[in-house]
XYZ file of C-alpha atoms in Angstrom:
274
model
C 106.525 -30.146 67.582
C 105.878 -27.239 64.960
C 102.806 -28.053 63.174
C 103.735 -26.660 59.153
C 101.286 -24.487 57.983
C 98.843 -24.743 55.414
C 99.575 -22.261 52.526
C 96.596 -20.205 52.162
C 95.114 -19.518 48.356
C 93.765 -15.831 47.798
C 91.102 -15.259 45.085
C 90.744 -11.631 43.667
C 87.821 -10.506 44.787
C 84.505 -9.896 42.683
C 85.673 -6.149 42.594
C 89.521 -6.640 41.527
C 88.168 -9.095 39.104
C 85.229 -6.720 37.265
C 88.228 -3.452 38.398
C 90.132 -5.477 35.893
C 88.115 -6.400 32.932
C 86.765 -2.906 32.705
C 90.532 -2.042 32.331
C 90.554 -4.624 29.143
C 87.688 -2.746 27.617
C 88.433 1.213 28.099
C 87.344 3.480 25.910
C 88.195 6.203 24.313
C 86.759 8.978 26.504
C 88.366 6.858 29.067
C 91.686 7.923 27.674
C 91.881 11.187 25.448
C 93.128 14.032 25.992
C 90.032 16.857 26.722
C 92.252 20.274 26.476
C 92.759 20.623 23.056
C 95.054 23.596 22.093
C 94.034 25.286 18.670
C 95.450 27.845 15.684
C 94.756 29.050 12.646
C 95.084 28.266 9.321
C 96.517 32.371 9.094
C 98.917 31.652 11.991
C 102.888 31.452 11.118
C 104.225 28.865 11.676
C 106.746 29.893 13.822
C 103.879 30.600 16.556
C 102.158 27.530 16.069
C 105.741 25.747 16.748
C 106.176 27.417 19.864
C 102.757 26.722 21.155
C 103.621 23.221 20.559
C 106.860 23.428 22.425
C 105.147 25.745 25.275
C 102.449 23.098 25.860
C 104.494 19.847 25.417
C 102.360 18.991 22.533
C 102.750 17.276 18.646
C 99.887 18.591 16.939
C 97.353 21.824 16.935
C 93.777 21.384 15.765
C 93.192 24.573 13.060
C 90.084 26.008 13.225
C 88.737 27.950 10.504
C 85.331 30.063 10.608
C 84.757 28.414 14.311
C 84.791 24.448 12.773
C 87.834 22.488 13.069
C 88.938 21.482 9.860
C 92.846 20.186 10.101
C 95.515 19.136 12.089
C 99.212 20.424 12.197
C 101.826 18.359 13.671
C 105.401 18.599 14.451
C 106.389 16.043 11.303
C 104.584 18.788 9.141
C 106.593 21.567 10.424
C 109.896 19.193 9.805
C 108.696 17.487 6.484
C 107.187 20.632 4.879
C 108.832 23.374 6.226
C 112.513 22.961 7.361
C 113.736 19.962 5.320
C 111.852 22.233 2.335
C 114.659 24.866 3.857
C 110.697 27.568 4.364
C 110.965 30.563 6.573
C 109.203 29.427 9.409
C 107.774 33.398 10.160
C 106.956 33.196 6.340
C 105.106 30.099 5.863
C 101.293 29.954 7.239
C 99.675 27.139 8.789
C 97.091 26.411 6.205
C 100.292 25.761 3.697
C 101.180 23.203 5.437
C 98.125 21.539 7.806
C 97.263 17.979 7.072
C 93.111 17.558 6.352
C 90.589 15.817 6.527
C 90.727 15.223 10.796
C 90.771 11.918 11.313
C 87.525 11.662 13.871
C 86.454 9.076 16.671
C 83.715 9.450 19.584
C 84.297 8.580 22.825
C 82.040 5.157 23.451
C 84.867 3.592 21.078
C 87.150 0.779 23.008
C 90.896 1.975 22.736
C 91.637 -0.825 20.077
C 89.574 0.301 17.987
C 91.168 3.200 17.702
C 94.689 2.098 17.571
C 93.426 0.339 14.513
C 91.727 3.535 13.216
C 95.202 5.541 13.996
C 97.445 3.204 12.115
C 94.750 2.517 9.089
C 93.996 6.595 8.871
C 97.951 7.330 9.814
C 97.274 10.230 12.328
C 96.241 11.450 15.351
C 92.678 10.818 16.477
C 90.363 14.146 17.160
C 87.322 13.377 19.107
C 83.567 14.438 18.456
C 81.016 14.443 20.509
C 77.347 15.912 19.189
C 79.458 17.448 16.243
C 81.858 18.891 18.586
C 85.470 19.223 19.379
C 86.097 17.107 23.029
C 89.153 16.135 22.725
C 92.247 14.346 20.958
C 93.388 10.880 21.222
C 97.495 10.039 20.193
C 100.085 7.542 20.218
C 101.002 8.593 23.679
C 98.141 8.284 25.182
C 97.341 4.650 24.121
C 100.642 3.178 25.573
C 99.887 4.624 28.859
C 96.787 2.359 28.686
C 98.519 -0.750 26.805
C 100.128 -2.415 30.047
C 96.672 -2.830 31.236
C 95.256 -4.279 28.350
C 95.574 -7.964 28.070
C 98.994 -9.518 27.091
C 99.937 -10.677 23.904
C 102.929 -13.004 22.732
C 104.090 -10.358 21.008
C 107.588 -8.235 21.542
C 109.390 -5.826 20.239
C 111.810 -7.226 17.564
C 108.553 -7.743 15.105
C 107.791 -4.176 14.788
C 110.943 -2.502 16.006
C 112.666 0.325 13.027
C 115.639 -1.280 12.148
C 117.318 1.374 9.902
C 118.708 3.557 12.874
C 119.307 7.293 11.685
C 122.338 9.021 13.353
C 124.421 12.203 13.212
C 127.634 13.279 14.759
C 127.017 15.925 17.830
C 128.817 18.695 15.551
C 126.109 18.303 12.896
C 123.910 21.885 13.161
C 120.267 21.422 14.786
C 118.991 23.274 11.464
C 120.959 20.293 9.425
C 119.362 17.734 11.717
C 116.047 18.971 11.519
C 116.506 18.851 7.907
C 117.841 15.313 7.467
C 114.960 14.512 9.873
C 112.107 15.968 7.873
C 113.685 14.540 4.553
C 114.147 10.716 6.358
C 110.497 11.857 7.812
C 111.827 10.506 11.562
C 110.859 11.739 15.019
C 114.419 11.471 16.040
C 118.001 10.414 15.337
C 121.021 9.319 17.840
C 123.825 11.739 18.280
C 126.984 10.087 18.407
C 130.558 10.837 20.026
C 133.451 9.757 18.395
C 131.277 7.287 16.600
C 129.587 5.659 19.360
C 125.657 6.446 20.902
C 126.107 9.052 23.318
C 122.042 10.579 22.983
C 119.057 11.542 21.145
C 117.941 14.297 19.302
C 113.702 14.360 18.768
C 111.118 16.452 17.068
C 110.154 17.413 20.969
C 113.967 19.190 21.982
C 113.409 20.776 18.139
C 110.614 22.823 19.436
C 111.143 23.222 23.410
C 114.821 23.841 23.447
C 115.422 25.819 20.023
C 112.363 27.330 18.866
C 110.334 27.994 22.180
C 113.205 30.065 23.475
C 114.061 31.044 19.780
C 117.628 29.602 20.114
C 119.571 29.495 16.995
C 118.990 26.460 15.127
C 122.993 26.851 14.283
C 123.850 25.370 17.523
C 125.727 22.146 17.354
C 123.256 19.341 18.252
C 125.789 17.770 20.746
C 124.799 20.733 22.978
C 121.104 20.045 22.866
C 120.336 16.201 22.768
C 119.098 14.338 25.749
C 121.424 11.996 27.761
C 122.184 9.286 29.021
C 120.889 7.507 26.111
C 117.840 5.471 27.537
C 117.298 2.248 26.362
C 115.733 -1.568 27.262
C 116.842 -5.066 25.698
C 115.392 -6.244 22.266
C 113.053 -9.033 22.588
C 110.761 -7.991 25.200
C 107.031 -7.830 25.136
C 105.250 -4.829 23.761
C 103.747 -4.552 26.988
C 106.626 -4.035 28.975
C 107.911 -1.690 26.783
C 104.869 0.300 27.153
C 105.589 0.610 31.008
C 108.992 1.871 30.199
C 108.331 4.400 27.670
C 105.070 5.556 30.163
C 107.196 5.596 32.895
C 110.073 7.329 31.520
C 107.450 9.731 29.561
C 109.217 9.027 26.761
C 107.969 8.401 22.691
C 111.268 6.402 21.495
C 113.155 3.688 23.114
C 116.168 2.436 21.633
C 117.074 -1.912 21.753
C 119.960 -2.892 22.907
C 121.170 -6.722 21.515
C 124.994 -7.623 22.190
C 125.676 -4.191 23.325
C 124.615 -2.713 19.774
C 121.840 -0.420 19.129
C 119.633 -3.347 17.238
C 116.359 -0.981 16.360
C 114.312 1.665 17.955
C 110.145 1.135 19.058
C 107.998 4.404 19.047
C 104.981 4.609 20.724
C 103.732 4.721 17.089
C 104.852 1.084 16.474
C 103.688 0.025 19.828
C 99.908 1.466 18.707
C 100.602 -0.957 15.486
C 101.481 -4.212 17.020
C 98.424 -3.661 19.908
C 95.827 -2.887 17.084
C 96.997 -6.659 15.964
């Protein structure tokens, strides 16, 4: 006769458990970023573009007279300089930096500054002793966000409905313009009217002006595909693990087999600071 055994019950242990809620309550030195790359307020912008797309970075802190004093981003060089239609080798960094920084220290818990990022609208530099240490962005908090404690929330509540899109013979210099003048991150390139990619502020810099490509290349030679995308009404959280693991800043939502909205790591910063 088999005797049926007795399902045993496992309890975390004291050091999953306190493992755990220190994960609910990291900080912001927990989770910045401590090499910060820096420019001038003198430097073209054409080099400050291509530092961004050498480094895989958004934003430069400028330094002026050895004290940071602005930030300049790649919305600034879409917004202000090429939907303006500027000469990138013309146009200085100090013409178009956004100031004051936006400042943080590091013993602050990583809600507190989501709420600080979305309130202030911008990335977060950090100070420590009236120093530079490092710089805190949308990025970097989803990576974090899975681990922080679940919410009811999902995506459909904060979600972009008003999709922007182009047709893959559009010009990347027309793009980037329509871009900085819609003041997006990124649009979908379709093919014979239907999603086939998308074009971001990232492949601007990396694949065109990094390796000073002409920006009078169709886009539909240059956008990233397959198009990568997750169903609409799942939790902020588990978006968060897709766009971390995919190391992606955009992910397009799929609802009866239509493009329904798009969630940024931007909007994902919004709904945790709720």
């Amino acid at each position: 006769m088999t005797v049926p055994q007795k399902s045993v019950i496992e309890f975390p242990s004291v050091t999953d458990q306190a493992y755990k809620e220190s994960r609910r309550h990291l900080k912001v030195g927990d989770v910045m970023s401590r090499k910060v790359i820096t420019t001038t307020p003198e430097t073209p912008m054409i080099q400050a573009a291509k530092t961004m797309g050498k480094h895989h970075i958004g934003s430069l802190v400028v330094i002026k007279f050895k004290t940071p004093v602005a930030i300049v981003t790649e919305r600034d060089l879409l917004s202000k300089v090429l939907a303006c239609n500027l000469d990138l080798k013309k146009t200085l960094v100090g013409q178009v930096m956004s100031y004051p920084l936006i400042k943080i220290c590091p013993p602050f818990e990583i809600r507190e500054a989501a709420r600080t990022m979305i309130n202030k609208k911008g990335r977060l530099v950090v100070f420590v002793c009236g120093k530079l240490a490092g710089i805190i962005t949308a990025s970097d908090l989803i990576r974090e966000l899975p681990k922080a404690p679940e919410t009811s929330l999902v995506v459909d509540d904060f979600m972009t409905r008003e999709i922007v899109s182009v047709d893959e013979d559009e010009t990347v210099r027309s793009v980037a313009g329509i871009m900085g003048g819609e003041r997006v991150g990124s649009v979908i390139v379709t093919r014979n009217k239907k999603p086939a990619g998308i074009f971001t502020e990232r492949d601007l810099l990396s694949t065109f002006i990094v390796q000073s490509r002409s920006l009078d290349t169709p886009v539909g030679e240059a956008f990233s595909s397959p198009l990568k995308t997750a169903p609409a009404g799942i939790s902020i959280h588990e978006a968060a693990k897709i766009m971390a693991a995919q190391h992606i800043r955009r992910l397009p939502l799929i609802k009866k087999k239509q493009i329904a909205g798009i969630i940024t790591a931007r909007d994902l910063v919004e709904a945790y600071a709720k």
